[in-house]
């Protein structure tokens, strides 16, 4: 063990492992180790586990309390058959009943995982009631075994329906946003209609034939769907009305994921059975089970429980479970989740406010999801249910490249970090990736596809890189002695980041000369927007990068300039390597007529997606945009939108020419294949990639100042030309 390379592990997986929910023979990331909220691949790249793997590593990775409990039990007894009593199994059963509420619940049947838990709960319900039918939701997932899969509502049930299992009836559970309603506003009306529909469907199916209604207390794998107020309580009343057992699937939502022991405890009802898995051991050893109320427990004191599994209540798993539940209680995880929720939930809501493609944020405890849309007004999903697409797979791949490991399907992104995540970790991650602040050397870099190299667009003003002497136009060829190509720009970026106060060795190519720098990593705060007024009435705004919130800050700066009665405006995009495209188009929206085309995106099949201006002009004055050879990506999108809509002239030099979204596919022999998935075009359908935006007035800086970030005004020929033109 431990003597294989990452490439060997990945290749053996590809050759011999049948990958779940995927075609066999696909690439998989080889993971070498994990600790806390992070895991690492064999190249040393760190990933933040922002989905708790499959929403199971609630207490993170390698928690000493759980690891030691497993080791201690292994030294005593690894396994004992279910017919025998063992200390871990007995303790865990008692702890689970108490967590659920000993006034209602009495016993636990142990399984090996979530699917088996739901499978056996269904069997028990049928045995207790003597009825066959089981109602479950379309928007649901209950597992991959035959019964659990047939009870599931999403597309993963289709294969199990071949030959199938009898007695499963689906109903449509409400999803407020997707159904066109507002959570917290329309709850009463939606609940009333949904319950009336369910009642009618029960009567059509014959309630005397229905054994159970199986529901996730809060839908998990289908997008963290919160039920409207009163809905779960109403389902409980329908169950009581017709003598139907209510089963709450807590496999994903249980064990403080929502801030409570179980998600149903956030509402005002009590189920008859609770199925669980995942968070009971946090994935350290597989375990699941069914907690049953006194009525069900009493039935099986008089009747044989016709359910059995060889590894039911596995000794090592139960030892892990006891340790996990003890940790939840002793470390007051309930309170901790509540505190972390106050950071995560507002942050997710901020994503809705700042991004056109994020329609809704849903979060309870540390159980969250972002709904991705094409259009916020129509709520058209970014990817339709059951329709293959490239957008969401690209988003997940890009997030993983950036060290944000999560999952989702169709049009949502799960945000479910380990419950032990700290405020410092959350704030660091928010800052590092979203709010324009990070620990590193402070350079804007871009992939030079022609040279397959990493080019420095510009060092950030006041950054360690600028202080060390790294210049715009340099090519980074090594980081800490490791060579990097342009295709490895993400790996190089991660390598340059690190703990504040540590140093990193950077080797650059400047012309024909190779230079070495030792740069101290510092907390780099990006100030993307600077403004000033020239000659009393010429406004000037410099945009260094399109970070999140850039458009909002730009709007504030623009209003300040308007208050100073400016008569014209200069937008400086020189040395701006890009950033978030939505931020660039939001700024373009300020200067164009409503309905104007701002950006055209084409996929590899030629399908177009057009971004239009959504509001009226915020200001109507002569505008000049400054560009240079380091103006790239989102900057080129803004420059192109303003130029093609005839609201601005371009002064400076031709831009960099980066107008594609690319994906790197690793081939079987270890080589890579880079595929262009999307390409950007200006409103006049001018190609950006490898072409750039040509200026209306070509103006060069002197050689002395070409690679300098801050150019003295008297030497800034491009700025002075813009001022001259605006004075005419």
PDB file of N, CA, C and O in Angstrom, residues 195 202 213 230-244 246 268-270:
ATOM      1  N   UNK A 195     -51.308  19.739  -1.049  1.00  0.00           N
ATOM      2  CA  UNK A 195     -51.942  18.752  -0.177  1.00  0.00           C
ATOM      3  C   UNK A 195     -53.282  18.279  -0.743  1.00  0.00           C
ATOM      4  O   UNK A 195     -53.629  17.094  -0.633  1.00  0.00           O
ATOM      5  N   UNK A 202     -54.288  10.050  -3.483  1.00  0.00           N
ATOM      6  CA  UNK A 202     -54.425   8.929  -2.547  1.00  0.00           C
ATOM      7  C   UNK A 202     -55.791   8.263  -2.706  1.00  0.00           C
ATOM      8  O   UNK A 202     -55.901   7.024  -2.696  1.00  0.00           O
ATOM      9  N   UNK A 213     -45.996   6.656   2.998  1.00  0.00           N
ATOM     10  CA  UNK A 213     -45.500   7.778   2.201  1.00  0.00           C
ATOM     11  C   UNK A 213     -44.054   7.983   2.616  1.00  0.00           C
ATOM     12  O   UNK A 213     -43.754   8.268   3.772  1.00  0.00           O
ATOM     13  N   UNK A 230     -45.843  24.411   6.432  1.00  0.00           N
ATOM     14  CA  UNK A 230     -47.067  23.665   6.657  1.00  0.00           C
ATOM     15  C   UNK A 230     -47.216  22.411   5.815  1.00  0.00           C
ATOM     16  O   UNK A 230     -48.119  21.599   6.051  1.00  0.00           O
ATOM     17  N   UNK A 231     -46.331  22.224   4.835  1.00  0.00           N
ATOM     18  CA  UNK A 231     -46.505  21.104   3.910  1.00  0.00           C
ATOM     19  C   UNK A 231     -46.237  19.759   4.582  1.00  0.00           C
ATOM     20  O   UNK A 231     -47.065  18.830   4.485  1.00  0.00           O
ATOM     21  N   UNK A 232     -45.105  19.610   5.259  1.00  0.00           N
ATOM     22  CA  UNK A 232     -44.773  18.337   5.887  1.00  0.00           C
ATOM     23  C   UNK A 232     -45.785  17.995   6.982  1.00  0.00           C
ATOM     24  O   UNK A 232     -46.168  16.822   7.139  1.00  0.00           O
ATOM     25  N   UNK A 233     -46.222  19.009   7.712  1.00  0.00           N
ATOM     26  CA  UNK A 233     -47.260  18.782   8.729  1.00  0.00           C
ATOM     27  C   UNK A 233     -48.551  18.297   8.086  1.00  0.00           C
ATOM     28  O   UNK A 233     -49.252  17.420   8.628  1.00  0.00           O
ATOM     29  N   UNK A 234     -48.863  18.841   6.901  1.00  0.00           N
ATOM     30  CA  UNK A 234     -50.060  18.423   6.183  1.00  0.00           C
ATOM     31  C   UNK A 234     -49.974  16.990   5.684  1.00  0.00           C
ATOM     32  O   UNK A 234     -50.971  16.248   5.702  1.00  0.00           O
ATOM     33  N   UNK A 235     -48.793  16.578   5.232  1.00  0.00           N
ATOM     34  CA  UNK A 235     -48.611  15.184   4.811  1.00  0.00           C
ATOM     35  C   UNK A 235     -48.807  14.246   5.999  1.00  0.00           C
ATOM     36  O   UNK A 235     -49.430  13.184   5.875  1.00  0.00           O
ATOM     37  N   UNK A 236     -48.290  14.649   7.153  1.00  0.00           N
ATOM     38  CA  UNK A 236     -48.461  13.863   8.371  1.00  0.00           C
ATOM     39  C   UNK A 236     -49.958  13.671   8.676  1.00  0.00           C
ATOM     40  O   UNK A 236     -50.397  12.574   9.018  1.00  0.00           O
ATOM     41  N   UNK A 237     -50.754  14.725   8.532  1.00  0.00           N
ATOM     42  CA  UNK A 237     -52.192  14.635   8.799  1.00  0.00           C
ATOM     43  C   UNK A 237     -52.881  13.708   7.814  1.00  0.00           C
ATOM     44  O   UNK A 237     -53.797  12.965   8.192  1.00  0.00           O
ATOM     45  N   UNK A 238     -52.447  13.729   6.550  1.00  0.00           N
ATOM     46  CA  UNK A 238     -53.028  12.813   5.569  1.00  0.00           C
ATOM     47  C   UNK A 238     -52.698  11.366   5.924  1.00  0.00           C
ATOM     48  O   UNK A 238     -53.541  10.470   5.766  1.00  0.00           O
ATOM     49  N   UNK A 239     -51.470  11.127   6.386  1.00  0.00           N
ATOM     50  CA  UNK A 239     -51.099   9.782   6.813  1.00  0.00           C
ATOM     51  C   UNK A 239     -51.989   9.309   7.971  1.00  0.00           C
ATOM     52  O   UNK A 239     -52.478   8.171   7.988  1.00  0.00           O
ATOM     53  N   UNK A 240     -52.207  10.198   8.927  1.00  0.00           N
ATOM     54  CA  UNK A 240     -53.066   9.848  10.068  1.00  0.00           C
ATOM     55  C   UNK A 240     -54.505   9.611   9.610  1.00  0.00           C
ATOM     56  O   UNK A 240     -55.194   8.713  10.121  1.00  0.00           O
ATOM     57  N   UNK A 241     -54.947  10.411   8.661  1.00  0.00           N
ATOM     58  CA  UNK A 241     -56.314  10.307   8.156  1.00  0.00           C
ATOM     59  C   UNK A 241     -56.588   8.929   7.558  1.00  0.00           C
ATOM     60  O   UNK A 241     -57.678   8.359   7.734  1.00  0.00           O
ATOM     61  N   UNK A 242     -55.594   8.376   6.840  1.00  0.00           N
ATOM     62  CA  UNK A 242     -55.808   7.126   6.110  1.00  0.00           C
ATOM     63  C   UNK A 242     -55.055   5.930   6.701  1.00  0.00           C
ATOM     64  O   UNK A 242     -55.014   4.862   6.083  1.00  0.00           O
ATOM     65  N   UNK A 243     -54.457   6.101   7.876  1.00  0.00           N
ATOM     66  CA  UNK A 243     -53.738   4.988   8.492  1.00  0.00           C
ATOM     67  C   UNK A 243     -52.476   4.595   7.750  1.00  0.00           C
ATOM     68  O   UNK A 243     -52.085   3.424   7.728  1.00  0.00           O
ATOM     69  N   UNK A 244     -51.800   5.569   7.184  1.00  0.00           N
ATOM     70  CA  UNK A 244     -50.585   5.352   6.399  1.00  0.00           C
ATOM     71  C   UNK A 244     -49.369   5.692   7.256  1.00  0.00           C
ATOM     72  O   UNK A 244     -49.380   6.671   8.000  1.00  0.00           O
ATOM     73  N   UNK A 246     -45.686   7.145   7.863  1.00  0.00           N
ATOM     74  CA  UNK A 246     -44.858   8.191   7.275  1.00  0.00           C
ATOM     75  C   UNK A 246     -43.398   7.892   7.557  1.00  0.00           C
ATOM     76  O   UNK A 246     -42.972   7.805   8.708  1.00  0.00           O
ATOM     77  N   UNK A 268     -43.052  20.812  12.641  1.00  0.00           N
ATOM     78  CA  UNK A 268     -43.940  20.477  13.754  1.00  0.00           C
ATOM     79  C   UNK A 268     -44.699  19.181  13.470  1.00  0.00           C
ATOM     80  O   UNK A 268     -45.920  19.174  13.317  1.00  0.00           O
ATOM     81  N   UNK A 269     -43.978  18.094  13.349  1.00  0.00           N
ATOM     82  CA  UNK A 269     -44.591  16.771  13.183  1.00  0.00           C
ATOM     83  C   UNK A 269     -43.568  15.726  13.592  1.00  0.00           C
ATOM     84  O   UNK A 269     -42.390  16.033  13.785  1.00  0.00           O
ATOM     85  N   UNK A 270     -44.018  14.487  13.710  1.00  0.00           N
ATOM     86  CA  UNK A 270     -43.139  13.375  14.045  1.00  0.00           C
ATOM     87  C   UNK A 270     -43.436  12.227  13.083  1.00  0.00           C
ATOM     88  O   UNK A 270     -44.591  11.807  12.961  1.00  0.00           O
TER      89      UNK A 270
END
